[in-house]
XYZ file of C-alpha atoms in Angstrom:
773
model
C 33.177 -47.434 9.694
C 33.164 -44.977 12.617
C 30.192 -43.219 11.063
C 28.262 -46.456 10.759
C 29.028 -47.412 14.394
C 27.740 -44.027 15.552
C 24.612 -44.368 13.464
C 24.038 -47.852 14.873
C 24.235 -46.438 18.382
C 21.938 -43.639 17.292
C 19.381 -46.135 16.016
C 19.452 -47.961 19.349
C 18.617 -44.704 21.090
C 15.702 -44.205 18.716
C 14.425 -47.698 19.386
C 14.450 -46.877 23.099
C 12.940 -43.403 22.898
C 10.679 -43.448 19.902
C 8.988 -46.850 19.875
C 7.775 -47.036 23.433
C 4.064 -47.416 24.101
C 3.709 -50.159 21.528
C 2.455 -49.949 17.971
C 1.837 -46.917 15.839
C 1.296 -43.473 17.264
C -1.597 -42.777 14.940
C -4.933 -41.970 16.498
C -8.294 -43.442 15.552
C -11.721 -41.893 15.451
C -12.791 -43.336 18.786
C -10.002 -41.552 20.596
C -10.311 -38.077 19.085
C -12.232 -35.068 20.234
C -13.066 -32.451 17.617
C -11.239 -29.138 17.962
C -12.900 -25.881 18.886
C -12.446 -23.766 15.747
C -14.175 -20.715 17.099
C -11.788 -18.326 15.386
C -9.096 -17.984 18.046
C -6.675 -20.330 16.323
C -7.053 -23.004 18.985
C -8.458 -26.504 19.068
C -8.193 -29.537 21.273
C -7.960 -33.250 21.154
C -7.414 -35.857 23.794
C -7.006 -39.548 24.332
C -4.453 -42.185 23.445
C -3.106 -42.370 19.942
C -4.504 -45.785 19.227
C -2.906 -49.065 18.339
C -2.246 -48.463 14.690
C -5.014 -50.729 13.395
C -6.679 -48.020 11.339
C -5.011 -49.052 8.124
C -2.025 -46.742 8.333
C 0.425 -49.538 8.880
C 2.283 -48.334 11.975
C 5.746 -49.651 12.711
C 4.912 -53.016 11.191
C 5.531 -51.355 7.846
C 8.888 -49.978 8.873
C 11.938 -51.363 7.208
C 13.907 -52.477 10.245
C 12.915 -56.112 9.604
C 13.241 -55.729 5.865
C 16.881 -56.552 5.625
C 19.701 -56.108 8.128
C 22.992 -54.307 8.051
C 24.121 -56.344 5.062
C 21.308 -54.979 2.916
C 22.653 -53.617 -0.370
C 22.243 -49.851 -0.583
C 22.726 -47.461 -3.521
C 26.004 -45.610 -3.915
C 24.218 -42.272 -3.511
C 22.758 -41.245 -0.168
C 19.098 -41.182 0.671
C 18.026 -37.616 1.484
C 15.406 -36.820 4.105
C 14.310 -33.173 4.331
C 12.127 -32.398 7.355
C 10.370 -29.025 7.624
C 8.645 -27.819 10.769
C 5.954 -25.161 10.472
C 6.196 -21.975 12.570
C 9.023 -23.196 14.803
C 11.480 -20.434 15.609
C 14.800 -20.684 17.411
C 13.017 -19.679 20.616
C 11.040 -22.946 20.365
C 13.991 -25.217 19.672
C 15.940 -27.028 22.373
C 18.986 -26.905 20.105
C 19.237 -23.112 20.625
C 19.238 -22.696 24.431
C 20.326 -19.040 24.319
C 17.043 -18.104 22.705
C 14.620 -19.621 25.183
C 13.980 -20.356 28.832
C 11.074 -22.611 27.908
C 12.250 -25.196 25.390
C 10.309 -28.231 24.205
C 11.530 -31.685 25.214
C 12.757 -33.101 21.901
C 15.248 -35.904 22.564
C 15.163 -37.251 19.010
C 15.842 -33.906 17.359
C 18.492 -33.102 19.943
C 20.181 -36.446 19.258
C 20.095 -35.793 15.522
C 21.572 -32.341 16.011
C 24.297 -33.565 18.358
C 25.499 -36.065 15.756
C 25.754 -33.458 13.058
C 25.998 -29.715 12.480
C 23.761 -27.087 14.051
C 23.638 -23.929 11.938
C 23.584 -20.712 13.935
C 22.773 -18.384 11.021
C 20.117 -20.016 8.865
C 17.597 -17.692 7.244
C 14.173 -18.278 5.755
C 11.294 -16.051 4.759
C 9.136 -14.775 7.640
C 6.145 -16.629 6.157
C 5.760 -20.265 5.224
C 4.850 -20.305 1.516
C 7.840 -18.169 0.405
C 10.208 -20.404 2.362
C 8.708 -23.561 0.882
C 9.052 -22.146 -2.617
C 12.679 -21.193 -1.899
C 13.485 -24.623 -0.485
C 11.986 -26.398 -3.472
C 13.351 -24.181 -6.252
C 16.561 -22.694 -4.860
C 15.288 -19.283 -5.946
C 14.651 -16.098 -4.023
C 11.040 -14.958 -3.982
C 11.837 -12.267 -6.553
C 12.662 -15.131 -8.927
C 10.183 -17.824 -7.931
C 7.189 -15.494 -7.729
C 6.125 -16.434 -4.194
C 6.656 -13.466 -1.831
C 3.614 -14.153 0.348
C 0.868 -16.538 1.471
C -0.648 -18.460 -0.159
C 1.974 -19.085 -2.788
C 1.243 -19.937 -6.386
C 4.370 -21.678 -7.600
C 4.877 -21.733 -11.368
C 4.790 -25.327 -12.598
C 7.479 -24.524 -15.142
C 10.071 -23.890 -12.448
C 12.482 -26.675 -11.616
C 12.141 -28.177 -8.146
C 14.587 -30.256 -6.152
C 12.787 -33.358 -7.381
C 12.701 -32.440 -11.058
C 16.312 -31.301 -10.852
C 17.341 -34.772 -9.679
C 15.353 -36.344 -12.506
C 16.976 -34.095 -15.110
C 20.555 -35.317 -14.614
C 21.743 -38.752 -15.628
C 23.812 -39.177 -12.481
C 20.768 -38.650 -10.226
C 17.816 -39.719 -12.349
C 17.308 -42.928 -10.329
C 16.246 -41.007 -7.233
C 12.791 -42.031 -6.016
C 11.018 -38.916 -4.799
C 8.180 -38.536 -2.317
C 6.421 -35.470 -0.959
C 4.512 -35.642 2.320
C 2.736 -32.908 4.228
C 2.065 -29.234 3.681
C 2.325 -27.810 0.137
C 0.699 -24.347 0.300
C 1.893 -23.410 -3.170
C -1.230 -23.803 -5.300
C -2.417 -20.227 -4.986
C -4.992 -21.012 -2.322
C -6.546 -23.705 -4.509
C -6.536 -27.481 -4.228
C -4.804 -28.475 -7.456
C -2.431 -30.907 -5.771
C -1.739 -32.878 -8.931
C 0.799 -30.169 -9.750
C 3.085 -31.570 -7.047
C 3.430 -34.759 -9.091
C 3.922 -32.753 -12.244
C 6.774 -30.867 -10.562
C 8.891 -33.975 -10.147
C 7.600 -35.987 -7.176
C 6.801 -39.636 -7.880
C 4.492 -39.989 -4.912
C 2.538 -37.270 -3.113
C 0.522 -37.463 0.114
C -0.075 -33.873 1.076
C -2.255 -31.094 2.393
C -3.041 -28.160 0.128
C -2.315 -25.681 2.914
C -2.820 -25.242 6.630
C -4.920 -27.783 8.489
C -7.928 -26.386 10.309
C -8.169 -29.414 12.572
C -5.301 -31.802 13.308
C -7.842 -34.613 13.723
C -9.966 -33.928 10.656
C -8.193 -32.760 7.532
C -8.048 -33.171 3.766
C -5.394 -35.463 2.329
C -4.419 -35.456 -1.342
C -2.769 -38.678 -2.475
C -1.362 -38.195 -5.957
C -4.112 -35.653 -6.563
C -6.995 -37.691 -5.122
C -8.735 -36.080 -2.143
C -9.837 -37.973 0.966
C -10.605 -36.977 4.542
C -8.329 -38.153 7.309
C -9.436 -38.299 10.931
C -6.076 -39.482 12.203
C -3.763 -37.114 14.040
C -2.020 -35.217 11.278
C 1.566 -35.478 12.515
C 1.293 -39.221 13.085
C -0.480 -39.937 9.844
C 2.166 -38.124 7.819
C 4.810 -40.389 9.328
C 2.642 -43.451 8.584
C 2.287 -42.366 4.984
C 6.012 -41.769 4.681
C 6.922 -45.164 6.147
C 4.367 -46.927 3.955
C 5.868 -45.364 0.842
C 9.428 -46.159 1.823
C 8.600 -49.866 2.067
C 7.482 -49.880 -1.573
C 10.782 -48.583 -2.949
C 13.537 -50.302 -4.848
C 16.303 -50.698 -2.253
C 18.962 -50.489 -4.929
C 17.998 -46.934 -5.776
C 18.303 -43.825 -3.574
C 15.348 -41.772 -2.422
C 14.479 -38.168 -1.611
C 11.779 -37.815 1.026
C 10.323 -34.349 1.555
C 8.404 -34.317 4.842
C 6.710 -30.988 5.592
C 4.878 -31.168 8.911
C 1.934 -28.927 9.724
C 3.138 -28.867 13.333
C 3.461 -26.775 15.348
C 1.377 -24.283 13.312
C -1.987 -23.284 14.749
C -4.653 -24.321 15.567
C -3.045 -24.920 18.939
C -4.357 -28.232 20.209
C -3.772 -31.191 22.485
C -1.782 -33.915 20.703
C -2.368 -37.573 21.609
C -1.268 -38.104 25.181
C 1.404 -40.678 24.403
C 3.233 -38.213 22.162
C 4.077 -35.696 24.920
C 4.543 -35.565 28.693
C 2.735 -32.333 29.488
C -0.165 -32.189 31.912
C -2.719 -30.441 29.710
C -6.507 -30.580 29.844
C -7.150 -29.785 26.180
C -10.100 -27.507 26.895
C -10.503 -24.510 24.656
C -10.178 -22.220 27.680
C -6.910 -23.819 28.730
C -5.572 -23.693 25.184
C -6.459 -20.036 24.879
C -4.817 -19.259 28.224
C -1.698 -21.389 27.724
C -1.062 -21.309 23.977
C 2.694 -21.822 24.238
C 2.307 -25.000 26.286
C 0.144 -26.538 23.558
C 2.433 -25.182 20.875
C 5.399 -26.890 22.528
C 3.379 -30.082 22.993
C 2.863 -30.175 19.203
C 6.639 -29.892 18.716
C 7.222 -32.695 21.208
C 4.686 -34.864 19.402
C 6.451 -34.151 16.128
C 9.758 -35.082 17.726
C 8.439 -38.432 18.907
C 7.035 -39.199 15.471
C 10.330 -38.257 13.827
C 11.933 -40.779 16.145
C 9.408 -43.390 15.015
C 10.131 -42.567 11.387
C 13.863 -43.076 11.780
C 13.372 -46.215 13.862
C 11.256 -47.532 11.002
C 14.198 -47.436 8.602
C 16.391 -50.461 8.217
C 19.885 -50.221 9.637
C 21.416 -50.126 6.180
C 18.940 -47.490 5.044
C 19.644 -45.294 8.056
C 23.384 -45.685 7.573
C 22.974 -44.325 4.039
C 20.688 -41.373 4.821
C 21.446 -37.699 5.313
C 18.838 -35.780 7.300
C 18.207 -32.035 6.940
C 15.910 -30.371 9.480
C 14.753 -26.759 9.096
C 12.003 -24.457 10.306
C 10.059 -22.478 7.734
C 9.911 -19.194 9.676
C 10.001 -17.769 13.168
C 7.541 -18.387 15.962
C 4.141 -16.648 15.941
C 3.733 -13.661 18.211
C 1.125 -15.415 20.387
C 3.575 -18.129 21.462
C 6.995 -16.487 21.154
C 9.339 -16.790 24.120
C 10.520 -13.244 24.835
C 13.676 -14.399 26.624
C 15.627 -13.217 23.584
C 13.309 -11.789 20.927
C 10.548 -9.246 21.385
C 7.020 -10.025 20.222
C 7.122 -7.353 17.475
C 10.038 -9.356 16.000
C 8.068 -12.547 15.464
C 6.851 -14.483 12.450
C 5.738 -12.153 9.670
C 8.504 -9.602 10.292
C 11.957 -9.231 8.776
C 13.596 -9.157 12.193
C 15.638 -12.154 13.326
C 12.676 -13.514 15.245
C 10.861 -13.853 11.935
C 13.641 -15.051 9.618
C 16.280 -16.841 11.742
C 15.255 -20.486 11.931
C 16.493 -23.724 13.497
C 18.448 -25.882 11.099
C 20.752 -28.871 11.454
C 22.019 -31.733 9.346
C 23.344 -35.181 10.218
C 23.872 -38.625 8.762
C 25.978 -40.047 6.005
C 28.492 -37.573 4.494
C 28.310 -35.393 7.634
C 31.689 -36.060 9.228
C 31.648 -32.951 11.399
C 29.646 -33.974 14.447
C 28.613 -32.139 17.570
C 29.435 -28.888 15.804
C 27.846 -25.459 15.812
C 28.481 -23.664 12.519
C 28.363 -19.871 12.050
C 28.299 -19.942 8.236
C 25.446 -18.073 6.594
C 22.825 -20.468 5.235
C 19.802 -19.479 3.163
C 16.741 -21.670 2.701
C 17.478 -21.557 -1.027
C 20.746 -23.393 -0.371
C 19.033 -26.740 0.242
C 18.567 -26.987 -3.540
C 22.240 -26.851 -4.539
C 23.289 -28.910 -1.522
C 20.922 -31.722 -2.489
C 22.439 -31.595 -5.978
C 25.904 -32.074 -4.493
C 24.735 -34.845 -2.174
C 23.306 -36.636 -5.188
C 26.620 -36.404 -7.011
C 25.635 -33.883 -9.647
C 28.919 -32.259 -10.766
C 29.795 -28.952 -9.143
C 29.665 -27.206 -12.482
C 26.031 -28.202 -12.794
C 24.857 -27.521 -9.251
C 26.644 -24.198 -9.017
C 25.140 -22.942 -12.243
C 21.653 -24.206 -11.527
C 20.723 -20.974 -9.784
C 22.678 -17.996 -8.553
C 20.383 -17.851 -5.522
C 21.418 -21.252 -4.172
C 24.848 -21.831 -2.640
C 25.775 -25.401 -1.781
C 27.033 -25.950 1.771
C 28.016 -29.534 0.989
C 31.715 -28.908 1.621
C 30.889 -27.626 5.114
C 29.660 -31.099 6.041
C 33.273 -32.261 6.256
C 35.392 -29.097 6.172
C 34.974 -26.237 8.638
C 37.113 -24.038 6.373
C 34.978 -24.532 3.288
C 33.833 -21.470 1.372
C 30.382 -20.195 2.226
C 28.069 -17.465 1.118
C 28.844 -13.860 2.083
C 25.305 -12.537 2.371
C 21.804 -13.698 3.219
C 18.737 -12.286 1.508
C 15.033 -12.634 2.083
C 11.854 -10.723 1.355
C 8.158 -10.708 2.202
C 4.930 -9.246 0.848
C 2.283 -10.548 3.177
C -0.314 -9.208 5.624
C 0.711 -5.618 4.981
C 4.425 -6.271 5.459
C 6.345 -5.554 2.247
C 10.099 -5.362 2.309
C 13.480 -7.052 2.011
C 16.373 -7.863 4.293
C 20.019 -8.576 3.633
C 22.907 -9.307 6.001
C 26.542 -10.284 6.111
C 28.350 -11.949 8.992
C 27.833 -8.896 11.212
C 25.435 -6.304 9.840
C 21.840 -6.464 8.659
C 19.821 -4.042 6.544
C 16.027 -4.002 6.334
C 14.427 -1.929 3.567
C 10.657 -1.623 3.448
C 8.599 -0.829 0.378
C 7.794 2.628 1.752
C 11.516 3.461 1.793
C 12.049 3.159 5.546
C 15.262 1.446 6.576
C 16.840 -0.153 9.617
C 20.464 -1.190 10.017
C 21.661 -3.402 12.857
C 24.887 -4.808 14.231
C 23.952 -8.444 14.914
C 27.164 -9.172 16.779
C 27.077 -6.358 19.314
C 23.285 -6.335 19.581
C 21.606 -9.445 18.111
C 18.236 -8.409 19.542
C 18.057 -5.589 16.949
C 17.230 -2.782 19.333
C 19.331 0.069 17.908
C 18.851 1.303 14.356
C 22.346 2.549 13.525
C 20.963 4.827 10.822
C 19.600 7.043 13.591
C 23.020 7.558 15.142
C 24.366 11.055 14.448
C 27.877 9.762 13.811
C 26.861 6.864 11.579
C 27.930 8.464 8.278
C 31.491 8.692 9.569
C 31.541 5.266 11.219
C 33.312 2.171 9.959
C 29.930 0.502 9.405
C 28.797 3.075 6.861
C 30.564 1.459 3.915
C 29.065 -1.887 4.889
C 25.633 -0.292 4.881
C 26.248 1.100 1.416
C 27.584 -2.218 0.159
C 24.626 -4.181 1.514
C 22.231 -1.646 0.058
C 23.905 -1.983 -3.305
C 23.785 -5.783 -3.163
C 20.131 -5.619 -2.207
C 19.442 -3.378 -5.176
C 21.417 -5.664 -7.460
C 19.402 -8.711 -6.373
C 16.100 -6.976 -6.894
C 17.155 -5.106 -10.031
C 18.942 -7.868 -11.864
C 16.459 -10.552 -10.927
C 13.359 -8.463 -11.508
C 14.839 -6.652 -14.519
C 13.280 -3.339 -13.624
C 14.386 0.259 -14.090
C 12.999 3.593 -12.972
C 11.751 6.015 -15.596
C 12.780 9.530 -14.516
C 11.555 11.419 -17.575
C 10.759 14.945 -16.340
C 10.951 13.663 -12.759
C 11.025 16.051 -9.826
C 13.440 14.588 -7.286
C 12.577 14.589 -3.595
C 15.255 12.669 -1.695
C 17.774 14.578 0.403
C 19.871 11.623 1.547
C 23.501 12.699 1.346
C 25.018 9.291 0.559
C 25.369 8.464 -3.110
C 24.485 4.813 -2.413
C 20.954 5.958 -1.588
C 20.442 6.370 -5.324
C 21.617 2.968 -6.510
C 19.328 1.920 -9.332
C 18.928 1.859 -13.087
C 17.270 4.942 -14.541
C 15.846 5.567 -17.986
C 14.223 8.469 -19.795
C 12.602 9.234 -23.132
C 13.333 12.812 -24.251
C 13.563 14.984 -27.333
C 16.011 17.342 -28.971
C 13.411 20.057 -29.485
C 15.168 21.946 -32.300
C 15.842 18.809 -34.312
C 12.708 16.853 -33.331
C 14.916 13.886 -32.537
C 14.116 11.396 -29.758
C 16.709 10.056 -27.315
C 16.672 7.509 -24.514
C 18.598 8.283 -21.362
C 20.339 5.410 -19.596
C 21.997 5.668 -16.179
C 23.066 2.851 -13.893
C 24.322 3.604 -10.377
C 26.028 0.863 -8.378
C 28.339 0.673 -5.372
C 31.640 -1.147 -5.193
C 34.709 -0.821 -2.966
C 33.536 2.318 -1.250
C 32.520 4.152 -4.417
C 29.305 4.872 -6.260
C 29.770 4.119 -9.938
C 27.756 6.111 -12.477
C 27.593 4.454 -15.896
C 25.791 6.851 -18.202
C 25.088 7.669 -21.826
C 24.885 11.376 -20.859
C 21.369 11.857 -22.215
C 19.320 13.963 -19.763
C 15.908 13.166 -18.333
C 14.292 16.226 -19.907
C 13.852 17.694 -23.378
C 16.743 19.886 -24.487
C 18.046 22.267 -27.166
C 15.037 24.538 -26.713
C 16.881 27.858 -26.524
C 16.648 30.846 -28.822
C 19.485 29.400 -30.894
C 20.319 25.829 -31.743
C 23.278 23.999 -30.206
C 26.463 24.303 -32.225
C 26.954 20.507 -32.023
C 24.509 17.615 -32.353
C 23.857 15.752 -29.098
C 25.170 12.192 -29.146
C 25.113 9.294 -26.684
C 28.279 8.771 -24.683
C 29.680 5.861 -22.717
C 30.925 7.544 -19.555
C 31.837 6.225 -16.134
C 32.231 8.433 -13.081
C 33.105 7.232 -9.597
C 32.162 9.063 -6.413
C 33.417 8.185 -2.956
C 30.750 7.049 -0.513
C 32.536 8.820 2.348
C 33.629 12.283 1.253
C 35.871 14.200 3.631
C 37.404 17.627 3.723
C 40.919 17.793 2.307
C 43.706 19.831 3.884
C 42.920 22.666 1.500
C 40.447 23.436 -1.231
C 41.090 22.404 -4.833
C 40.408 24.854 -7.623
C 38.293 23.945 -10.611
C 40.374 22.956 -13.601
C 39.842 22.305 -17.261
C 41.351 18.858 -16.784
C 38.505 17.635 -14.607
C 34.733 17.587 -14.907
C 33.045 19.062 -11.866
C 30.112 16.822 -10.976
C 27.711 14.114 -12.111
C 24.002 14.729 -11.634
C 21.311 12.189 -10.897
C 20.162 12.077 -14.494
C 23.619 11.016 -15.694
C 24.681 14.380 -17.118
C 27.932 16.010 -16.019
C 28.701 19.556 -14.923
C 31.595 21.304 -16.695
C 31.601 24.919 -15.616
C 34.888 26.051 -17.174
C 34.299 24.756 -20.695
C 34.042 28.142 -22.369
C 36.016 30.627 -24.437
C 38.209 33.480 -23.249
C 38.592 37.079 -24.300
C 41.196 37.517 -27.021
C 41.232 33.822 -27.999
C 39.804 33.584 -31.489
C 36.265 34.899 -31.532
C 35.910 34.171 -27.832
C 33.546 31.302 -28.455
C 36.028 28.539 -29.083
C 37.531 26.509 -26.237
C 40.082 28.271 -24.102
C 42.269 25.415 -22.906
C 44.548 27.338 -20.530
C 42.872 27.521 -17.148
C 45.188 30.395 -16.193
C 44.046 32.491 -19.123
C 42.164 35.450 -17.605
C 38.804 36.729 -18.652
C 37.040 33.420 -19.249
C 33.518 34.035 -20.459
C 30.576 32.853 -18.352
C 28.208 30.897 -20.645
C 25.357 31.786 -18.273
C 25.644 35.477 -19.174
C 22.991 35.869 -21.874
C 24.802 38.545 -23.866
C 27.731 36.142 -24.393
C 25.552 34.103 -26.751
C 26.764 30.611 -25.840
C 23.518 29.040 -26.995
C 22.553 27.276 -23.805
C 19.041 25.894 -23.527
C 16.429 26.496 -20.822
C 18.346 24.092 -18.570
C 21.550 26.132 -18.838
C 23.300 23.399 -20.775
C 24.607 22.754 -24.266
C 26.930 20.412 -26.140
C 30.667 20.024 -26.468
C 32.267 19.287 -29.844
C 31.987 15.518 -29.266
C 28.229 15.855 -28.669
C 28.365 15.570 -24.848
C 25.480 17.386 -23.207
C 26.634 19.168 -20.024
C 25.466 21.825 -17.579
C 26.996 25.261 -17.056
C 24.540 26.692 -14.566
C 21.466 25.995 -12.498
C 20.126 22.579 -13.601
C 16.549 23.514 -12.859
C 14.730 20.396 -14.051
C 15.241 18.411 -10.858
C 13.439 20.387 -8.183
C 10.288 22.409 -7.665
C 10.531 25.813 -9.328
C 7.201 27.260 -8.256
C 6.954 25.977 -4.690
C 8.936 27.064 -1.690
C 9.916 23.594 -0.439
C 13.219 22.192 0.732
C 15.149 21.074 -2.337
C 16.476 17.542 -2.955
C 19.919 16.233 -3.748
C 20.388 16.599 -7.507
C 23.844 15.098 -7.916
C 27.338 14.661 -6.537
C 30.472 16.717 -6.976
C 33.676 15.049 -8.082
C 34.851 14.979 -4.466
C 31.763 13.030 -3.365
C 29.871 15.743 -1.520
C 26.181 16.079 -2.455
C 24.781 18.923 -4.522
C 21.456 20.247 -3.263
C 18.867 22.355 -4.999
C 18.567 25.986 -3.867
C 16.024 25.762 -1.033
C 16.943 24.826 2.526
C 15.326 25.055 5.956
C 16.828 27.997 7.812
C 15.595 27.367 11.364
C 12.013 26.897 10.280
C 12.052 29.241 7.294
C 12.461 27.669 3.867
C 14.422 29.917 1.539
C 17.047 29.883 -1.183
C 20.710 29.681 -0.320
C 22.681 32.761 -1.316
C 26.147 32.827 -2.797
C 28.949 34.758 -1.099
C 30.361 35.821 -4.465
C 29.767 39.433 -5.442
C 30.483 41.463 -8.533
C 33.565 43.555 -8.286
C 33.027 47.301 -8.242
C 34.113 49.633 -11.040
C 35.592 48.805 -14.406
C 37.780 46.041 -15.741
C 41.287 46.826 -16.954
C 41.265 48.126 -20.506
C 44.872 47.744 -21.595
C 46.270 45.371 -24.195
C 44.505 42.012 -23.954
C 42.084 43.400 -21.398
C 38.330 43.543 -22.114
C 37.555 46.809 -20.353
C 34.004 47.720 -19.509
C 32.081 47.443 -16.243
C 32.205 44.369 -14.032
C 28.806 42.998 -14.991
C 29.245 39.206 -14.846
C 30.172 38.559 -18.456
C 33.435 36.998 -17.238
C 34.073 34.665 -14.337
C 36.782 37.080 -13.231
C 34.083 39.712 -12.656
C 33.192 37.919 -9.383
C 34.999 37.768 -6.093
C 34.357 35.805 -2.928
C 33.393 37.925 0.068
C 33.417 35.916 3.254
C 30.049 36.130 4.987
C 28.337 38.004 2.163
C 25.922 35.090 1.747
C 25.119 31.699 3.217
C 27.745 29.754 1.348
C 31.499 29.378 1.542
C 34.139 29.899 -1.129
C 33.181 26.607 -2.827
C 29.440 27.433 -2.734
C 28.696 24.991 0.054
C 27.685 24.895 3.690
C 27.082 22.438 6.518
C 23.557 21.841 7.811
C 22.823 19.326 10.574
C 26.349 18.014 10.300
C 26.190 17.407 6.548
C 28.265 19.443 4.107
C 26.986 19.964 0.593
C 27.101 22.333 -2.358
C 23.989 24.389 -3.115
C 22.631 25.608 -6.419
C 22.384 29.390 -6.513
C 20.721 31.834 -8.871
C 23.968 33.766 -9.244
C 27.614 32.911 -9.751
C 29.056 30.317 -9.201
C 25.654 28.573 -9.731
C 26.764 25.102 -8.557
C 30.272 25.098 -7.098
C 33.434 27.179 -7.326
C 36.025 24.785 -5.884
C 36.250 21.426 -4.132
C 36.350 20.943 -0.375
C 37.335 17.301 -0.723
C 39.550 15.144 -2.920
C 38.548 14.854 -6.560
C 38.168 11.331 -7.935
C 40.383 10.468 -10.883
C 37.403 9.234 -12.902
C 36.516 12.896 -13.510
C 39.860 13.469 -15.225
C 39.106 14.322 -18.839
C 42.518 13.110 -19.912
C 41.852 9.507 -18.806
């Protein structure tokens, strides 16, 4: 009852503010002046809006006289979705912190004040991707519309067809009015009907002239010379009067306003003193842009005043912008012009959004929950009464915020995601409640703290201490979630067969992806497929691998003693490695590292002198005189990649894994894998103050001869045994574990001589490398 009293008061306000001036706000031909479409995006029009006698119906066709408050209404709510075009938060009076020059929109402000204003609503930075997301509940990677113009697949479910497909909501009467922009640049507007809308009165795309534009009514094209914003409201009101009052309706009203061409709306729809000349428009674009918003506001007021009291009492209204404001008209009070429409910054993707009406019991509220444009889909399903089990499984991209309408503690989504591929901008963005990551197609990244600096001025990735900051794990987590969205939805993987790696990023999360390869066991002429999946969870990179390399193998002078076989291994690497109190020695109980092709390093898996023939496993790590499989005369049958198989068929490296980096060019080497303690493993070349050269080990052969007593091998220290080497501090570039710190980043380096990859661990070894697990 309280809700209905408030809505009654609200209607009275609309009758006072929206219906003044008498009659319809549509314009007629006598009162229009053609726009100047000289290529600057501007146009003009002047004169009164007319008296509504042009056949559009005006307020006479509204429903306020078509039954009073006792009118029988359906049990389900009517749903009105209103979309503004190119209206950012800096052009919305409901977000005063973002602008010092807001439009005067009393009707929208009244709507917002009687409902919930969402502070963190995201859309795409361009209109067609947002419209596709709103209609389908799918991210662009799933709906196929990442840019403008969109070409939406007719086979995808829309909000309208979703309602029709469920018995509980099949009585919804559905109407689409306004901008479509999803026919691939063409004019096949009959597809809108085929995608679930009973009645369609729409534009194929942008209007070139607000006073002369093409209208498609259920696929039939005509030319309208009425002011676009007003005529769309006329068409909507006309349709609403034809409906069965016992059944609910969904009205989708997508205004062209305030999108360019910037123009002078009919004078009775705004209060600005504007001449409408092309020169004035070009000089004062924002004033005309705001005038178009004010005209839209007044017509929204007329639309709602045209509903009967009972109809209004049973209607929920969702208002949302489709992207941020264009650069030419952006208010730089908060955002900068380079952060406008068309970019993945907040100025391009953060949009005004509010909801009010029936079922919205939280009123006068500002809500910080994360809302994605895709979420309208599942929320409409809940409003229509479709069971949660249905709406929640409709699409993983759409999260219903229905519970938030009455419960401030309701669950809400944890991340927002959007993407764009338009006008040379190709990338994705993801955020949580505080941090935001932008990843462009060229690999460049930006990471912002939206709480401490919502203007996105400081890219945290450029901070020298970022890798050790508390935000680093959030960065890795968001990057992983971004990869999961794009990987799982797009079902893609990277083929790294014989790939030369180039990245030197020290964080394992930089390599999140699915990798495949197609390689051959050369000796046996047998083909294998490598499969590696790297993800991030709870501060760890998780390597799920079948242990097949990304290069051909078993090409040595002698065949492997064991046939290679696929494994099912999982290794976990910390995303924030740190030095332990002391170094940890290599042990037979733990593998040493996992490389970026999914193959492990196991340096100690070799025989010892005096144990059998010296070629079988020597399982006591304290047993002296362990053979080095890299020493050719030992005959351990390694291939050209210094690897071979264990008895269970696991392929593993013993020495320099030379397939990952340039062998014939003197260039800085990439990261090739990660040690069990999380520190990166680099190839041999590094930049030594401007000179690129190989890192040198600080291990040297001992001088003289080995002991030759009982159980001792005798002979000269020549490298046949690991015990032939000793660490000599300062003898080379690297420390006792075969690592060094460059530019603040510690890592292990591949060397041509012992210990080849690493000799001990500087950090804490993860238990996933324990062979006994």
